[in-house]
Amino acid sequence: MTRPFMKAGIVGLLVIVMSVVLLCVFPSKAPKLPDGFFTPIIAFEFIETKAEVFQMFVAIDGNVRHAMVDAMDFGNQLDYIYMCLYSLFLLLFTVKCGQVSGKKYYYIGAALAVMVLLGDAFENIQLLGITAGIDSGAFGVQLFRLHVFTWIKWGGIAAIFLVLASWFMKGGMFSKVIGLVGIVSFLLGVVSFVHRSIINEIFGLFVAVMFILMIIYCFTFKSYETD
C-alpha cells in the first residue's frame, strides 16, 4: 500500500508553517476597512478605490500609518515564498491525480497552478506599488492592475478546486466532503467576483479550509480504490 500524495503532503506542511508565519507578520486589524471585510490583507487584495486605500493606510490627521504599511510590505515580500509553496503543492497534487487516474483532465489543474503563481507574483508587485505611492497618491495604474492579477490568482485557485472535485467525489466520505468544499469554494468565488462583499472573506476562509483538508488527505490516502 503506497501513499502517492506524500510528496505533496510534505510541501503542504510547509504551506501551513508559512501560513502561520504570515499570520504573525501581516496586520491583524485596521481602523477602517472596506464594507464586509475584517482581514486587512484580504481587504487590501480586493481593494478597488483610492479612497479605500487612504482609509486603510492614512490616519485621520493625514499621516500615513507607516507601521501598518511596513508590516503589509514585509508580509507581501515573504508571500513570494508562500506562493511558491502553495502553487507547488497544487501542481504536485493535480499531476499525481492525473498519473494515478490516467486522465489528462487533471493536468488542466497543473497548468492553472502555474498561472496562479504568476498571478500572485504580479499581484504582489501591484500591492507593493500601491504602498510605495501612498504619500504621492500615484498608484492608479497599480490599483487597476491589482484587480486583474488578484482574480487571476483567486479565480485560478477556485478553478483548480473545481477540476479536483471529480477526483474527490469518487472517494469515501472524507474525500466527498473535500470535493463539496471545493465546489462551494468555486461558487463563492463566482459570487465574490460579481459582487464584492463579506462573501469575499467567506471565500478566502473556504479556500484556507480546502487547503487544510487536501493536506490531511495527502497523508491519509493510500490507493485510488481504497480511499
PDB file of C-alpha atoms in Angstrom:
ATOM      1  CA  MET A   1       0.000   0.000   0.000  1.00  0.00           C
ATOM      2  CA  THR A   2       1.516   3.318  -1.070  1.00  0.00           C
ATOM      3  CA  ARG A   3       0.730   6.945  -0.334  1.00  0.00           C
ATOM      4  CA  PRO A   4       1.057   8.650  -3.750  1.00  0.00           C
ATOM      5  CA  PHE A   5       0.365  12.134  -2.392  1.00  0.00           C
ATOM      6  CA  MET A   6       3.078  12.042   0.266  1.00  0.00           C
ATOM      7  CA  LYS A   7       5.403  14.483  -1.540  1.00  0.00           C
ATOM      8  CA  ALA A   8       2.562  16.944  -1.994  1.00  0.00           C
ATOM      9  CA  GLY A   9       1.690  16.494   1.666  1.00  0.00           C
ATOM     10  CA  ILE A  10       5.204  17.374   2.804  1.00  0.00           C
ATOM     11  CA  VAL A  11       5.078  20.562   0.734  1.00  0.00           C
ATOM     12  CA  GLY A  12       1.632  21.134   2.236  1.00  0.00           C
ATOM     13  CA  LEU A  13       3.094  21.085   5.735  1.00  0.00           C
ATOM     14  CA  LEU A  14       5.493  23.820   4.679  1.00  0.00           C
ATOM     15  CA  VAL A  15       2.480  25.744   3.366  1.00  0.00           C
ATOM     16  CA  ILE A  16       0.906  25.524   6.828  1.00  0.00           C
ATOM     17  CA  VAL A  17       4.115  26.678   8.524  1.00  0.00           C
ATOM     18  CA  MET A  18       4.424  29.626   6.163  1.00  0.00           C
ATOM     19  CA  SER A  19       0.748  30.463   6.673  1.00  0.00           C
ATOM     20  CA  VAL A  20       1.356  30.773  10.412  1.00  0.00           C
ATOM     21  CA  VAL A  21       4.381  32.995   9.773  1.00  0.00           C
ATOM     22  CA  LEU A  22       2.340  35.298   7.549  1.00  0.00           C
ATOM     23  CA  LEU A  23      -0.466  35.455  10.109  1.00  0.00           C
ATOM     24  CA  CYS A  24       2.088  36.787  12.577  1.00  0.00           C
ATOM     25  CA  VAL A  25       3.540  39.295  10.104  1.00  0.00           C
ATOM     26  CA  PHE A  26       0.518  40.787   8.328  1.00  0.00           C
ATOM     27  CA  PRO A  27      -1.508  43.386  10.262  1.00  0.00           C
ATOM     28  CA  SER A  28      -4.310  41.645  12.165  1.00  0.00           C
ATOM     29  CA  LYS A  29      -6.594  44.672  12.204  1.00  0.00           C
ATOM     30  CA  ALA A  30      -7.044  48.120  10.718  1.00  0.00           C
ATOM     31  CA  PRO A  31      -9.046  51.191  11.819  1.00  0.00           C
ATOM     32  CA  LYS A  32     -11.042  51.273   8.591  1.00  0.00           C
ATOM     33  CA  LEU A  33     -11.599  48.530   6.004  1.00  0.00           C
ATOM     34  CA  PRO A  34     -13.991  48.363   3.048  1.00  0.00           C
ATOM     35  CA  ASP A  35     -17.505  47.245   3.975  1.00  0.00           C
ATOM     36  CA  GLY A  36     -17.758  43.500   4.575  1.00  0.00           C
ATOM     37  CA  PHE A  37     -14.054  42.957   5.252  1.00  0.00           C
ATOM     38  CA  PHE A  38     -12.375  42.202   8.564  1.00  0.00           C
ATOM     39  CA  THR A  39      -8.997  40.812   7.442  1.00  0.00           C
ATOM     40  CA  PRO A  40      -6.587  43.580   6.319  1.00  0.00           C
ATOM     41  CA  ILE A  41      -4.636  41.550   3.762  1.00  0.00           C
ATOM     42  CA  ILE A  42      -7.804  40.145   2.177  1.00  0.00           C
ATOM     43  CA  ALA A  43      -9.299  43.632   2.061  1.00  0.00           C
ATOM     44  CA  PHE A  44      -6.094  45.003   0.507  1.00  0.00           C
ATOM     45  CA  GLU A  45      -6.069  42.366  -2.230  1.00  0.00           C
ATOM     46  CA  PHE A  46      -9.670  43.126  -3.167  1.00  0.00           C
ATOM     47  CA  ILE A  47      -9.460  46.903  -2.660  1.00  0.00           C
ATOM     48  CA  GLU A  48     -10.963  48.939  -5.502  1.00  0.00           C
ATOM     49  CA  THR A  49     -10.599  52.689  -4.992  1.00  0.00           C
ATOM     50  CA  LYS A  50      -8.007  55.206  -3.866  1.00  0.00           C
ATOM     51  CA  ALA A  51     -10.397  56.343  -1.150  1.00  0.00           C
ATOM     52  CA  GLU A  52     -10.408  52.834   0.321  1.00  0.00           C
ATOM     53  CA  VAL A  53      -6.623  52.709   0.240  1.00  0.00           C
ATOM     54  CA  PHE A  54      -6.344  56.036   2.056  1.00  0.00           C
ATOM     55  CA  GLN A  55      -8.952  54.997   4.631  1.00  0.00           C
ATOM     56  CA  MET A  56      -6.926  51.881   5.297  1.00  0.00           C
ATOM     57  CA  PHE A  57      -3.432  53.340   5.478  1.00  0.00           C
ATOM     58  CA  VAL A  58      -3.856  57.046   6.298  1.00  0.00           C
ATOM     59  CA  ALA A  59      -4.857  58.306   9.751  1.00  0.00           C
ATOM     60  CA  ILE A  60      -7.498  60.962  10.339  1.00  0.00           C
ATOM     61  CA  ASP A  61      -4.752  63.568  10.838  1.00  0.00           C
ATOM     62  CA  GLY A  62      -3.482  62.860   7.327  1.00  0.00           C
ATOM     63  CA  ASN A  63      -0.359  60.965   8.370  1.00  0.00           C
ATOM     64  CA  VAL A  64       0.390  57.610   6.764  1.00  0.00           C
ATOM     65  CA  ARG A  65       0.274  54.674   9.170  1.00  0.00           C
ATOM     66  CA  HIS A  66       3.861  53.672   8.404  1.00  0.00           C
ATOM     67  CA  ALA A  67       3.899  50.779  10.882  1.00  0.00           C
ATOM     68  CA  MET A  68       0.955  49.213   9.081  1.00  0.00           C
ATOM     69  CA  VAL A  69       2.488  49.888   5.662  1.00  0.00           C
ATOM     70  CA  ASP A  70       5.792  48.310   6.750  1.00  0.00           C
ATOM     71  CA  ALA A  71       4.024  45.233   8.142  1.00  0.00           C
ATOM     72  CA  MET A  72       1.982  44.832   4.967  1.00  0.00           C
ATOM     73  CA  ASP A  73       5.073  45.234   2.768  1.00  0.00           C
ATOM     74  CA  PHE A  74       7.084  42.723   4.797  1.00  0.00           C
ATOM     75  CA  GLY A  75       4.241  40.228   4.616  1.00  0.00           C
ATOM     76  CA  ASN A  76       3.929  40.656   0.854  1.00  0.00           C
ATOM     77  CA  GLN A  77       7.680  40.172   0.446  1.00  0.00           C
ATOM     78  CA  LEU A  78       7.549  36.930   2.443  1.00  0.00           C
ATOM     79  CA  ASP A  79       4.490  35.972   0.418  1.00  0.00           C
ATOM     80  CA  TYR A  80       6.761  35.184  -2.531  1.00  0.00           C
ATOM     81  CA  ILE A  81       7.944  32.136  -0.585  1.00  0.00           C
ATOM     82  CA  TYR A  82       4.380  31.236   0.332  1.00  0.00           C
ATOM     83  CA  MET A  83       3.079  31.491  -3.235  1.00  0.00           C
ATOM     84  CA  CYS A  84       5.821  29.181  -4.484  1.00  0.00           C
ATOM     85  CA  LEU A  85       4.970  26.611  -1.809  1.00  0.00           C
ATOM     86  CA  TYR A  86       1.202  26.529  -2.242  1.00  0.00           C
ATOM     87  CA  SER A  87       1.479  26.612  -6.055  1.00  0.00           C
ATOM     88  CA  LEU A  88       3.919  23.696  -5.922  1.00  0.00           C
ATOM     89  CA  PHE A  89       1.506  21.842  -3.633  1.00  0.00           C
ATOM     90  CA  LEU A  90      -1.351  22.319  -6.104  1.00  0.00           C
ATOM     91  CA  LEU A  91       0.914  21.352  -9.009  1.00  0.00           C
ATOM     92  CA  LEU A  92       2.112  18.137  -7.350  1.00  0.00           C
ATOM     93  CA  PHE A  93      -1.401  17.215  -6.253  1.00  0.00           C
ATOM     94  CA  THR A  94      -3.037  17.700  -9.646  1.00  0.00           C
ATOM     95  CA  VAL A  95      -0.219  15.951 -11.509  1.00  0.00           C
ATOM     96  CA  LYS A  96      -0.483  12.966  -9.168  1.00  0.00           C
ATOM     97  CA  CYS A  97      -4.235  12.814  -9.751  1.00  0.00           C
ATOM     98  CA  GLY A  98      -3.523  12.636 -13.461  1.00  0.00           C
ATOM     99  CA  GLN A  99      -0.883   9.931 -13.022  1.00  0.00           C
ATOM    100  CA  VAL A 100      -2.969   7.753 -10.707  1.00  0.00           C
ATOM    101  CA  SER A 101      -6.225   8.066 -12.659  1.00  0.00           C
ATOM    102  CA  GLY A 102      -4.675   8.124 -16.110  1.00  0.00           C
ATOM    103  CA  LYS A 103      -6.926  11.051 -17.011  1.00  0.00           C
ATOM    104  CA  LYS A 104      -5.259  14.042 -18.671  1.00  0.00           C
ATOM    105  CA  TYR A 105      -8.110  16.243 -17.480  1.00  0.00           C
ATOM    106  CA  TYR A 106      -6.324  16.795 -14.175  1.00  0.00           C
ATOM    107  CA  TYR A 107      -3.304  18.322 -15.895  1.00  0.00           C
ATOM    108  CA  ILE A 108      -5.506  21.359 -16.520  1.00  0.00           C
ATOM    109  CA  GLY A 109      -5.179  21.929 -12.779  1.00  0.00           C
ATOM    110  CA  ALA A 110      -1.398  21.752 -13.063  1.00  0.00           C
ATOM    111  CA  ALA A 111      -1.408  24.424 -15.776  1.00  0.00           C
ATOM    112  CA  LEU A 112      -3.701  26.552 -13.642  1.00  0.00           C
ATOM    113  CA  ALA A 113      -1.274  26.212 -10.702  1.00  0.00           C
ATOM    114  CA  VAL A 114       1.452  27.834 -12.803  1.00  0.00           C
ATOM    115  CA  MET A 115      -0.972  30.578 -13.836  1.00  0.00           C
ATOM    116  CA  VAL A 116      -1.904  31.155 -10.188  1.00  0.00           C
ATOM    117  CA  LEU A 117       1.761  31.542  -9.238  1.00  0.00           C
ATOM    118  CA  LEU A 118       2.301  34.161 -11.936  1.00  0.00           C
ATOM    119  CA  GLY A 119      -0.910  35.952 -10.987  1.00  0.00           C
ATOM    120  CA  ASP A 120       0.074  36.059  -7.320  1.00  0.00           C
ATOM    121  CA  ALA A 121       3.573  37.315  -8.134  1.00  0.00           C
ATOM    122  CA  PHE A 122       2.220  40.208 -10.236  1.00  0.00           C
ATOM    123  CA  GLU A 123      -0.480  40.869  -7.643  1.00  0.00           C
ATOM    124  CA  ASN A 124       2.220  41.461  -5.033  1.00  0.00           C
ATOM    125  CA  ILE A 125       4.052  43.828  -7.347  1.00  0.00           C
ATOM    126  CA  GLN A 126       0.894  45.940  -7.507  1.00  0.00           C
ATOM    127  CA  LEU A 127       0.349  45.787  -3.730  1.00  0.00           C
ATOM    128  CA  LEU A 128       3.908  46.928  -3.081  1.00  0.00           C
ATOM    129  CA  GLY A 129       3.497  49.630  -5.716  1.00  0.00           C
ATOM    130  CA  ILE A 130       0.354  50.936  -4.030  1.00  0.00           C
ATOM    131  CA  THR A 131       2.004  51.234  -0.625  1.00  0.00           C
ATOM    132  CA  ALA A 132       5.050  52.886  -2.226  1.00  0.00           C
ATOM    133  CA  GLY A 133       2.809  55.508  -3.823  1.00  0.00           C
ATOM    134  CA  ILE A 134       0.562  56.318  -0.859  1.00  0.00           C
ATOM    135  CA  ASP A 135       2.393  59.526   0.014  1.00  0.00           C
ATOM    136  CA  SER A 136       2.070  60.902  -3.516  1.00  0.00           C
ATOM    137  CA  GLY A 137      -1.230  59.235  -4.373  1.00  0.00           C
ATOM    138  CA  ALA A 138       0.285  57.992  -7.627  1.00  0.00           C
ATOM    139  CA  PHE A 139      -0.904  54.396  -7.667  1.00  0.00           C
ATOM    140  CA  GLY A 140      -3.911  54.463 -10.001  1.00  0.00           C
ATOM    141  CA  VAL A 141      -2.295  52.118 -12.547  1.00  0.00           C
ATOM    142  CA  GLN A 142      -1.323  49.630  -9.844  1.00  0.00           C
ATOM    143  CA  LEU A 143      -4.858  49.705  -8.471  1.00  0.00           C
ATOM    144  CA  PHE A 144      -6.307  48.862 -11.884  1.00  0.00           C
ATOM    145  CA  ARG A 145      -3.828  46.049 -12.471  1.00  0.00           C
ATOM    146  CA  LEU A 146      -4.371  44.705  -8.965  1.00  0.00           C
ATOM    147  CA  HIS A 147      -7.956  43.728  -9.761  1.00  0.00           C
ATOM    148  CA  VAL A 148      -6.785  41.749 -12.793  1.00  0.00           C
ATOM    149  CA  PHE A 149      -3.968  39.840 -11.119  1.00  0.00           C
ATOM    150  CA  THR A 150      -5.892  39.273  -7.883  1.00  0.00           C
ATOM    151  CA  TRP A 151      -8.603  37.452  -9.793  1.00  0.00           C
ATOM    152  CA  ILE A 152      -6.112  35.507 -11.888  1.00  0.00           C
ATOM    153  CA  LYS A 153      -4.839  34.153  -8.573  1.00  0.00           C
ATOM    154  CA  TRP A 154      -8.091  33.639  -6.661  1.00  0.00           C
ATOM    155  CA  GLY A 155     -10.052  32.594  -9.725  1.00  0.00           C
ATOM    156  CA  GLY A 156      -7.334  30.150 -10.702  1.00  0.00           C
ATOM    157  CA  ILE A 157      -7.328  28.554  -7.260  1.00  0.00           C
ATOM    158  CA  ALA A 158     -11.127  28.204  -7.337  1.00  0.00           C
ATOM    159  CA  ALA A 159     -10.914  26.658 -10.812  1.00  0.00           C
ATOM    160  CA  ILE A 160      -8.337  24.113  -9.607  1.00  0.00           C
ATOM    161  CA  PHE A 161     -10.683  23.077  -6.809  1.00  0.00           C
ATOM    162  CA  LEU A 162     -13.439  22.584  -9.371  1.00  0.00           C
ATOM    163  CA  VAL A 163     -11.137  20.449 -11.527  1.00  0.00           C
ATOM    164  CA  LEU A 164     -10.285  18.312  -8.494  1.00  0.00           C
ATOM    165  CA  ALA A 165     -13.928  17.931  -7.433  1.00  0.00           C
ATOM    166  CA  SER A 166     -14.432  14.913  -9.701  1.00  0.00           C
ATOM    167  CA  TRP A 167     -11.444  13.182  -8.058  1.00  0.00           C
ATOM    168  CA  PHE A 168     -12.670  13.757  -4.529  1.00  0.00           C
ATOM    169  CA  MET A 169     -16.320  12.937  -5.227  1.00  0.00           C
ATOM    170  CA  LYS A 170     -15.337   9.408  -6.289  1.00  0.00           C
ATOM    171  CA  GLY A 171     -13.779   8.638  -2.904  1.00  0.00           C
ATOM    172  CA  GLY A 172     -15.081   7.906   0.581  1.00  0.00           C
ATOM    173  CA  MET A 173     -16.956  10.216   2.931  1.00  0.00           C
ATOM    174  CA  PHE A 174     -13.952  12.388   3.875  1.00  0.00           C
ATOM    175  CA  SER A 175     -12.990  12.667   0.216  1.00  0.00           C
ATOM    176  CA  LYS A 176     -16.527  13.681  -0.753  1.00  0.00           C
ATOM    177  CA  VAL A 177     -16.514  16.373   1.949  1.00  0.00           C
ATOM    178  CA  ILE A 178     -13.349  17.819   0.396  1.00  0.00           C
ATOM    179  CA  GLY A 179     -14.972  17.723  -3.033  1.00  0.00           C
ATOM    180  CA  LEU A 180     -18.025  19.551  -1.692  1.00  0.00           C
ATOM    181  CA  VAL A 181     -15.876  22.219  -0.014  1.00  0.00           C
ATOM    182  CA  GLY A 182     -14.051  22.669  -3.310  1.00  0.00           C
ATOM    183  CA  ILE A 183     -17.293  23.132  -5.241  1.00  0.00           C
ATOM    184  CA  VAL A 184     -18.635  25.610  -2.661  1.00  0.00           C
ATOM    185  CA  SER A 185     -15.317  27.480  -2.830  1.00  0.00           C
ATOM    186  CA  PHE A 186     -15.692  27.837  -6.588  1.00  0.00           C
ATOM    187  CA  LEU A 187     -19.273  29.085  -6.288  1.00  0.00           C
ATOM    188  CA  LEU A 188     -18.277  31.575  -3.585  1.00  0.00           C
ATOM    189  CA  GLY A 189     -15.510  32.770  -5.890  1.00  0.00           C
ATOM    190  CA  VAL A 190     -18.035  33.431  -8.658  1.00  0.00           C
ATOM    191  CA  VAL A 191     -20.287  35.402  -6.295  1.00  0.00           C
ATOM    192  CA  SER A 192     -17.285  37.337  -4.955  1.00  0.00           C
ATOM    193  CA  PHE A 193     -16.227  38.281  -8.466  1.00  0.00           C
ATOM    194  CA  VAL A 194     -19.697  39.521  -9.371  1.00  0.00           C
ATOM    195  CA  HIS A 195     -20.320  41.393  -6.115  1.00  0.00           C
ATOM    196  CA  ARG A 196     -17.552  42.276  -3.668  1.00  0.00           C
ATOM    197  CA  SER A 197     -18.815  41.855  -0.116  1.00  0.00           C
ATOM    198  CA  ILE A 198     -18.345  39.787   3.016  1.00  0.00           C
ATOM    199  CA  ILE A 199     -18.612  36.821   0.636  1.00  0.00           C
ATOM    200  CA  ASN A 200     -15.004  37.558  -0.333  1.00  0.00           C
ATOM    201  CA  GLU A 201     -13.938  36.906   3.259  1.00  0.00           C
ATOM    202  CA  ILE A 202     -16.009  33.700   3.376  1.00  0.00           C
ATOM    203  CA  PHE A 203     -14.492  32.688   0.042  1.00  0.00           C
ATOM    204  CA  GLY A 204     -10.998  33.189   1.476  1.00  0.00           C
ATOM    205  CA  LEU A 205     -11.929  31.119   4.531  1.00  0.00           C
ATOM    206  CA  PHE A 206     -13.220  28.238   2.405  1.00  0.00           C
ATOM    207  CA  VAL A 207     -10.033  28.300   0.326  1.00  0.00           C
ATOM    208  CA  ALA A 208      -7.969  28.012   3.518  1.00  0.00           C
ATOM    209  CA  VAL A 209     -10.126  25.128   4.775  1.00  0.00           C
ATOM    210  CA  MET A 210      -9.812  23.402   1.397  1.00  0.00           C
ATOM    211  CA  PHE A 211      -6.021  23.556   1.576  1.00  0.00           C
ATOM    212  CA  ILE A 212      -6.004  22.092   5.088  1.00  0.00           C
ATOM    213  CA  LEU A 213      -8.342  19.252   4.083  1.00  0.00           C
ATOM    214  CA  MET A 214      -6.257  18.475   0.996  1.00  0.00           C
ATOM    215  CA  ILE A 215      -3.068  18.376   3.054  1.00  0.00           C
ATOM    216  CA  ILE A 216      -4.662  15.955   5.531  1.00  0.00           C
ATOM    217  CA  TYR A 217      -5.864  13.899   2.571  1.00  0.00           C
ATOM    218  CA  CYS A 218      -2.299  13.605   1.291  1.00  0.00           C
ATOM    219  CA  PHE A 219      -1.330  11.650   4.409  1.00  0.00           C
ATOM    220  CA  THR A 220      -4.473   9.514   4.630  1.00  0.00           C
ATOM    221  CA  PHE A 221      -4.948   8.468   1.011  1.00  0.00           C
ATOM    222  CA  LYS A 222      -3.423   5.049   0.330  1.00  0.00           C
ATOM    223  CA  SER A 223      -4.770   3.975  -3.007  1.00  0.00           C
ATOM    224  CA  TYR A 224      -7.345   5.146  -5.518  1.00  0.00           C
ATOM    225  CA  GLU A 225      -9.565   2.116  -4.893  1.00  0.00           C
ATOM    226  CA  THR A 226      -9.445   2.149  -1.098  1.00  0.00           C
ATOM    227  CA  ASP A 227      -9.798   5.835  -0.258  1.00  0.00           C
TER     228      ASP A 227
END
